[in-house]
XYZ file of C-alpha atoms in Angstrom:
412
model
C 0.910 14.855 27.059
C -1.145 11.704 27.421
C 0.865 8.545 26.588
C -0.164 6.906 23.361
C -0.774 3.163 23.321
C 1.157 1.360 20.610
C -0.697 -0.818 18.073
C -1.263 -4.423 18.991
C 1.203 -6.877 17.435
C -0.016 -8.225 14.126
C -0.740 -11.934 13.687
C 2.044 -14.002 12.168
C 1.671 -15.512 8.695
C 1.100 -19.268 8.416
C 4.123 -21.370 9.210
C 5.895 -22.250 5.981
C 3.390 -20.438 3.781
C 4.009 -22.818 0.871
C 2.728 -21.649 -2.481
C -0.022 -23.971 -3.727
C 0.410 -26.309 -6.684
C -0.773 -24.610 -9.860
C 0.516 -21.194 -8.770
C 2.466 -19.697 -11.689
C 5.212 -17.081 -11.770
C 6.647 -15.131 -14.700
C 9.945 -13.300 -15.137
C 9.686 -9.546 -14.653
C 10.244 -7.537 -17.815
C 13.252 -5.784 -16.279
C 14.979 -8.990 -15.135
C 18.096 -9.823 -17.167
C 19.501 -13.322 -17.674
C 22.867 -14.558 -18.819
C 23.026 -16.587 -22.025
C 23.154 -19.881 -20.164
C 20.358 -18.795 -17.818
C 22.387 -19.411 -14.660
C 22.684 -15.750 -13.674
C 19.790 -13.338 -13.199
C 19.932 -9.640 -12.383
C 16.840 -7.784 -11.273
C 14.563 -6.816 -8.434
C 14.594 -3.760 -6.193
C 17.180 -3.168 -4.968
C 18.923 -4.951 -7.885
C 20.534 -8.238 -6.982
C 22.419 -10.957 -8.799
C 21.106 -14.510 -8.410
C 22.835 -17.735 -9.395
C 20.532 -20.598 -10.381
C 21.055 -24.319 -10.380
C 20.347 -26.658 -13.250
C 16.728 -27.464 -12.423
C 15.873 -23.805 -11.836
C 17.371 -22.921 -15.224
C 15.220 -25.556 -16.899
C 12.079 -24.391 -15.100
C 12.659 -20.791 -16.167
C 13.645 -21.592 -19.746
C 10.356 -20.223 -21.104
C 10.330 -17.303 -18.661
C 7.473 -18.808 -16.688
C 6.839 -21.899 -14.582
C 4.132 -23.405 -12.402
C 4.515 -24.746 -8.877
C 4.195 -28.537 -8.845
C 6.161 -29.690 -5.788
C 7.898 -28.360 -2.650
C 11.121 -27.571 -4.513
C 9.447 -25.507 -7.233
C 7.344 -23.819 -4.542
C 10.477 -22.835 -2.612
C 12.128 -21.525 -5.786
C 9.057 -19.486 -6.692
C 8.954 -18.011 -3.194
C 12.600 -16.988 -3.308
C 12.249 -15.384 -6.737
C 9.058 -13.578 -5.735
C 10.714 -12.147 -2.644
C 13.657 -11.009 -4.755
C 11.272 -9.248 -7.141
C 12.661 -10.931 -10.256
C 9.390 -12.731 -11.016
C 5.744 -11.740 -10.650
C 2.840 -13.961 -9.575
C 0.447 -15.191 -12.203
C -2.218 -16.908 -10.084
C -5.322 -18.469 -11.544
C -8.495 -16.391 -11.692
C -9.965 -15.887 -8.250
C -13.743 -15.619 -7.804
C -14.932 -12.307 -6.392
C -16.566 -13.437 -3.180
C -16.049 -13.518 0.580
C -15.195 -9.799 0.458
C -16.638 -6.770 2.233
C -16.124 -3.234 0.946
C -15.499 -0.617 3.651
C -15.837 3.088 2.847
C -14.817 5.727 5.420
C -16.498 9.050 4.742
C -16.985 12.459 6.287
C -19.598 14.447 4.386
C -18.848 14.475 0.601
C -22.191 12.762 -0.049
C -21.935 13.484 -3.777
C -18.620 11.639 -4.087
C -19.921 8.780 -1.964
C -22.908 8.489 -4.307
C -20.555 8.343 -7.317
C -18.459 5.601 -5.699
C -21.425 3.476 -4.636
C -22.964 3.813 -8.105
C -19.717 2.550 -9.663
C -19.557 -0.402 -7.260
C -23.175 -1.388 -7.914
C -22.673 -1.064 -11.678
C -19.684 -3.438 -11.701
C -20.888 -7.069 -12.019
C -18.035 -8.250 -9.775
C -18.960 -6.010 -6.846
C -22.685 -5.548 -7.374
C -23.704 -8.111 -4.766
C -20.946 -7.604 -2.200
C -21.728 -6.253 1.268
C -20.744 -2.594 1.644
C -20.143 -0.887 4.991
C -20.092 2.916 4.977
C -18.559 4.422 8.112
C -19.720 7.989 8.688
C -16.829 9.548 10.586
C -18.565 12.485 12.243
C -20.145 14.170 9.224
C -21.532 17.679 9.650
C -24.462 16.697 7.411
C -25.100 13.050 8.377
C -28.594 12.954 6.873
C -27.214 13.474 3.363
C -24.756 10.625 3.838
C -27.480 8.355 5.232
C -29.767 9.015 2.230
C -27.024 8.068 -0.215
C -26.198 4.892 1.720
C -29.835 3.792 1.793
C -30.316 4.477 -1.917
C -27.573 1.991 -2.796
C -28.496 -0.715 -0.286
C -25.339 -0.356 1.796
C -25.049 -0.545 5.588
C -24.286 2.599 7.587
C -22.065 2.703 10.683
C -21.779 6.030 12.505
C -19.070 7.651 14.610
C -20.665 10.345 16.787
C -17.584 12.514 16.316
C -14.662 12.563 13.919
C -11.995 9.978 14.778
C -9.971 9.944 11.570
C -9.830 7.645 8.521
C -7.776 4.970 10.286
C -10.370 4.561 13.043
C -13.187 4.566 10.475
C -11.570 1.764 8.488
C -11.017 -0.186 11.687
C -14.707 0.096 12.552
C -15.494 -1.449 9.183
C -12.930 -4.196 9.780
C -14.537 -5.078 13.114
C -17.991 -5.388 11.550
C -16.871 -7.347 8.471
C -17.458 -11.094 8.504
C -15.601 -12.016 5.342
C -12.049 -13.256 4.777
C -11.108 -10.152 2.776
C -11.891 -6.475 3.198
C -11.512 -3.874 0.458
C -11.061 -0.352 1.846
C -12.042 2.396 -0.589
C -11.873 6.107 0.155
C -15.013 7.995 -0.788
C -13.206 10.085 -3.431
C -12.157 7.164 -5.649
C -13.920 5.613 -8.630
C -12.871 2.002 -9.354
C -12.667 0.891 -12.951
C -14.766 -2.164 -13.888
C -13.073 -5.436 -12.987
C -10.711 -3.839 -10.457
C -11.246 -6.307 -7.619
C -10.574 -9.714 -9.238
C -6.841 -9.130 -9.962
C -6.325 -8.030 -6.355
C -8.133 -10.994 -4.818
C -6.101 -13.343 -7.035
C -2.964 -12.304 -5.119
C -4.322 -14.001 -2.006
C -3.813 -17.407 -3.563
C -0.402 -16.902 -1.952
C -1.100 -17.646 1.739
C 1.614 -15.174 2.782
C -0.017 -12.154 1.110
C -1.763 -9.798 3.555
C -2.396 -6.784 1.320
C -2.893 -6.070 -2.372
C -3.257 -2.595 -3.855
C -4.271 -1.238 -7.269
C -2.837 1.666 -9.193
C -4.453 4.933 -8.123
C -4.562 7.385 -11.032
C -5.985 10.884 -11.252
C -9.641 11.074 -12.201
C -10.010 12.782 -15.605
C -11.913 16.070 -15.614
C -13.787 17.765 -18.443
C -11.790 21.001 -18.443
C -8.417 20.278 -16.823
C -6.487 23.149 -15.308
C -2.779 23.378 -14.566
C -3.002 21.330 -11.368
C -5.230 18.730 -13.057
C -2.655 18.197 -15.790
C 0.117 18.030 -13.205
C -1.750 15.405 -11.156
C -2.217 13.277 -14.266
C 1.543 12.671 -14.344
C 2.690 13.392 -10.768
C -0.107 12.274 -8.467
C 1.325 11.381 -5.033
C -0.989 8.358 -4.915
C 0.111 6.894 -8.252
C 2.868 4.351 -7.606
C 3.519 3.789 -11.300
C 3.022 1.131 -13.955
C 5.436 -1.527 -12.621
C 4.009 -4.265 -10.443
C 6.009 -5.780 -7.649
C 6.354 -6.592 -3.966
C 5.922 -3.767 -1.476
C 9.096 -3.706 0.617
C 10.603 -0.888 2.722
C 13.537 1.021 1.233
C 12.835 -0.203 -2.326
C 11.173 1.350 -5.357
C 7.814 0.294 -3.827
C 8.198 1.049 -0.108
C 4.459 1.383 0.596
C 1.085 1.765 -1.100
C -1.554 4.412 -0.316
C -4.725 3.405 1.483
C -7.000 5.161 -1.043
C -7.870 1.608 -2.077
C -6.392 -1.559 -0.585
C -7.592 -5.128 -0.168
C -6.669 -6.774 3.139
C -6.635 -10.317 4.429
C -8.716 -9.691 7.529
C -6.919 -12.273 9.653
C -3.542 -10.719 8.891
C -4.208 -7.119 9.893
C -5.499 -7.737 13.418
C -6.982 -4.509 14.786
C -5.997 -2.755 11.546
C -4.616 0.742 11.124
C -3.219 2.754 14.013
C -6.093 5.122 14.931
C -3.631 7.534 16.568
C -2.254 8.407 13.129
C -4.165 10.933 11.031
C -1.466 10.933 8.360
C 0.819 8.096 7.249
C -1.318 5.318 8.714
C -1.102 3.451 5.407
C 2.703 3.567 5.416
C 2.709 2.428 9.035
C 0.497 -0.567 8.291
C 2.671 -1.593 5.331
C 5.797 -1.462 7.487
C 4.178 -3.396 10.327
C 2.864 -6.103 7.999
C 6.266 -6.484 6.388
C 7.929 -6.623 9.791
C 5.550 -9.392 10.865
C 6.601 -11.495 7.871
C 3.649 -10.949 5.539
C 3.958 -10.163 1.809
C 2.339 -7.180 0.124
C 1.672 -6.809 -3.597
C 1.167 -3.827 -5.887
C -0.983 -4.693 -8.927
C -1.230 -1.835 -11.464
C -3.354 -4.027 -13.756
C -6.121 -3.136 -11.309
C -6.905 0.555 -11.414
C -9.007 3.064 -9.534
C -9.347 6.769 -10.221
C -8.925 9.409 -7.533
C -10.435 12.886 -7.445
C -7.473 15.115 -6.674
C -7.634 18.539 -5.124
C -7.364 21.238 -7.760
C -7.608 24.415 -5.667
C -4.115 25.754 -5.067
C -4.610 26.414 -1.350
C -6.129 23.006 -0.574
C -3.608 21.282 -2.855
C -0.635 22.819 -1.017
C -2.240 22.063 2.355
C -2.668 18.435 1.338
C 0.971 18.123 0.297
C 2.141 19.731 3.528
C -0.125 17.387 5.469
C 1.347 14.360 3.713
C 4.787 15.342 4.958
C 3.803 15.777 8.600
C 3.836 12.031 9.287
C 7.469 11.572 8.320
C 9.087 12.115 11.715
C 6.531 9.936 13.533
C 7.081 7.120 11.048
C 10.853 7.368 11.470
C 10.458 7.022 15.243
C 8.083 4.083 14.924
C 10.173 2.222 12.367
C 13.886 2.874 12.891
C 15.974 2.017 9.859
C 12.912 1.567 7.631
C 12.515 5.237 6.711
C 15.329 6.869 4.695
C 16.749 10.103 6.133
C 16.308 11.716 2.709
C 14.162 10.847 -0.287
C 14.006 13.454 -3.014
C 13.393 13.748 -6.730
C 15.779 15.742 -8.964
C 13.277 18.620 -8.941
C 13.307 18.683 -5.135
C 17.088 18.702 -5.051
C 17.101 21.530 -7.577
C 14.743 23.556 -5.369
C 16.972 23.015 -2.321
C 20.096 23.936 -4.296
C 18.562 27.178 -5.563
C 17.377 28.066 -2.070
C 20.815 27.469 -0.560
C 22.363 29.623 -3.275
C 20.158 32.519 -2.210
C 17.655 32.352 -5.069
C 14.288 31.967 -3.287
C 12.030 32.792 -6.258
C 13.340 30.009 -8.563
C 13.430 27.707 -5.527
C 9.762 28.361 -4.804
C 8.870 27.675 -8.442
C 10.787 24.384 -8.417
C 9.121 23.396 -5.140
C 5.655 24.007 -6.580
C 6.475 22.084 -9.748
C 7.641 19.064 -7.805
C 4.755 19.113 -5.331
C 7.110 19.398 -2.362
C 6.794 18.184 0.337
C 6.180 14.669 -0.986
C 3.532 12.293 0.429
C 3.721 10.180 3.546
C 7.196 9.485 4.844
C 8.910 10.653 1.667
C 9.698 13.940 3.343
C 13.037 14.990 4.769
C 13.278 13.647 8.273
C 16.043 12.504 10.573
C 16.353 8.809 11.294
C 16.576 8.223 15.057
C 19.975 7.308 16.409
C 20.037 3.558 17.101
C 20.424 2.393 20.645
C 21.450 -0.942 21.965
C 18.810 -3.445 22.988
C 16.707 -6.149 21.369
C 13.489 -4.132 20.998
C 13.664 -1.098 18.690
C 10.092 -0.090 19.498
C 11.214 0.786 23.020
C 12.535 4.012 21.482
C 9.036 5.348 20.973
C 9.043 8.501 23.089
C 5.286 8.651 23.746
C 4.308 4.986 23.926
C 2.949 3.612 27.143
C 4.025 0.098 26.202
C 6.034 -0.955 23.139
C 4.566 -3.586 20.817
C 6.445 -6.810 20.291
C 6.805 -6.714 16.531
C 5.732 -3.361 15.115
C 9.201 -2.408 13.938
C 11.107 -5.629 13.570
C 10.735 -9.350 13.084
C 10.984 -11.611 16.152
C 14.507 -12.088 17.528
C 16.561 -14.499 15.497
C 14.521 -14.026 12.313
C 14.491 -11.616 9.412
C 10.752 -11.491 8.876
C 11.267 -13.231 5.534
C 11.170 -16.888 4.636
C 14.529 -18.650 4.636
C 16.144 -19.143 1.273
C 15.667 -22.666 -0.083
C 18.616 -24.774 -1.143
C 19.767 -24.048 -4.659
C 18.095 -26.523 -7.038
């Protein structure tokens, strides 16, 4: 087998990464405080924080604004803990390129481009459509021309990661919004995501991806409305491995172009979004999930294609575990999945199959059941990649002597 070259190391975030004056934060709705305000419990995983006098006074109303280095350091620590959420000022929608990877599906591309041109925020933005080896390229080209977008063509199919990377290379703006061709953004979706980049440490912001409503929903349509594998839920927060928000899907993401370097790993056909999230986090960047921004996704409703998609989602689990030791849990399962396994082990395959279908098993991305590689000694965990020609310097871990996170400030 031909050795695979590992992704290039990602750029490091700016030294210090101080939050700007005027940046506001607000207590998360699920954060609990003691009566005197000195103890706070919240975040994911839950943690107990003890605050000093000035911090208590700043948080008395449940919200405060950065005005000096001390309040900036406090806001950073609370943001990283997940007990507060950013409330940045409105950010103008500009300096952004929209990249759309597509392979055929000209009708869905036309629907997406029409939605983007109808939204006042995105109407004038440059749009790059990357045709990734379509079987009917003329149909794709006609749609692109009709909406005034720019077409980039791969002569053969290289996968969605490579297509997004082609768009990244041709973009000349500070931010790049990647949208799959089967999504439909709701009006005003982009501004809340761009606002997150007021924090100089943020490399990626993602919206909530909900199922696209259909006129006559079937069983699978109704199931996807409540259990879509792309819908990360209604709670905003930081995207951190091994938490309630361990990654975000790449159906729609906004990227700081300088932070992502060469972009997604083109060797990955599945799980490339999870891989990028883990690499960005390992390099020290912050990632935000913003459900106030929403896009709709056209889910597969044919049983055969739906099952194939779910199986495909699970195929990247083992590769991700090898690339990111300790960042992928050996088991992640919902109660329904555990029920299916229990019934199967008890020799009841029919109820087990029903429970598996109801839960959509196997789950997406690296949420499948996969063994975590046995740790070995040595300073560079990426050296354990079995098929890499040369290990990257920071794809799995922060530089030696650091944690990949900003140091905690002194208690105010």
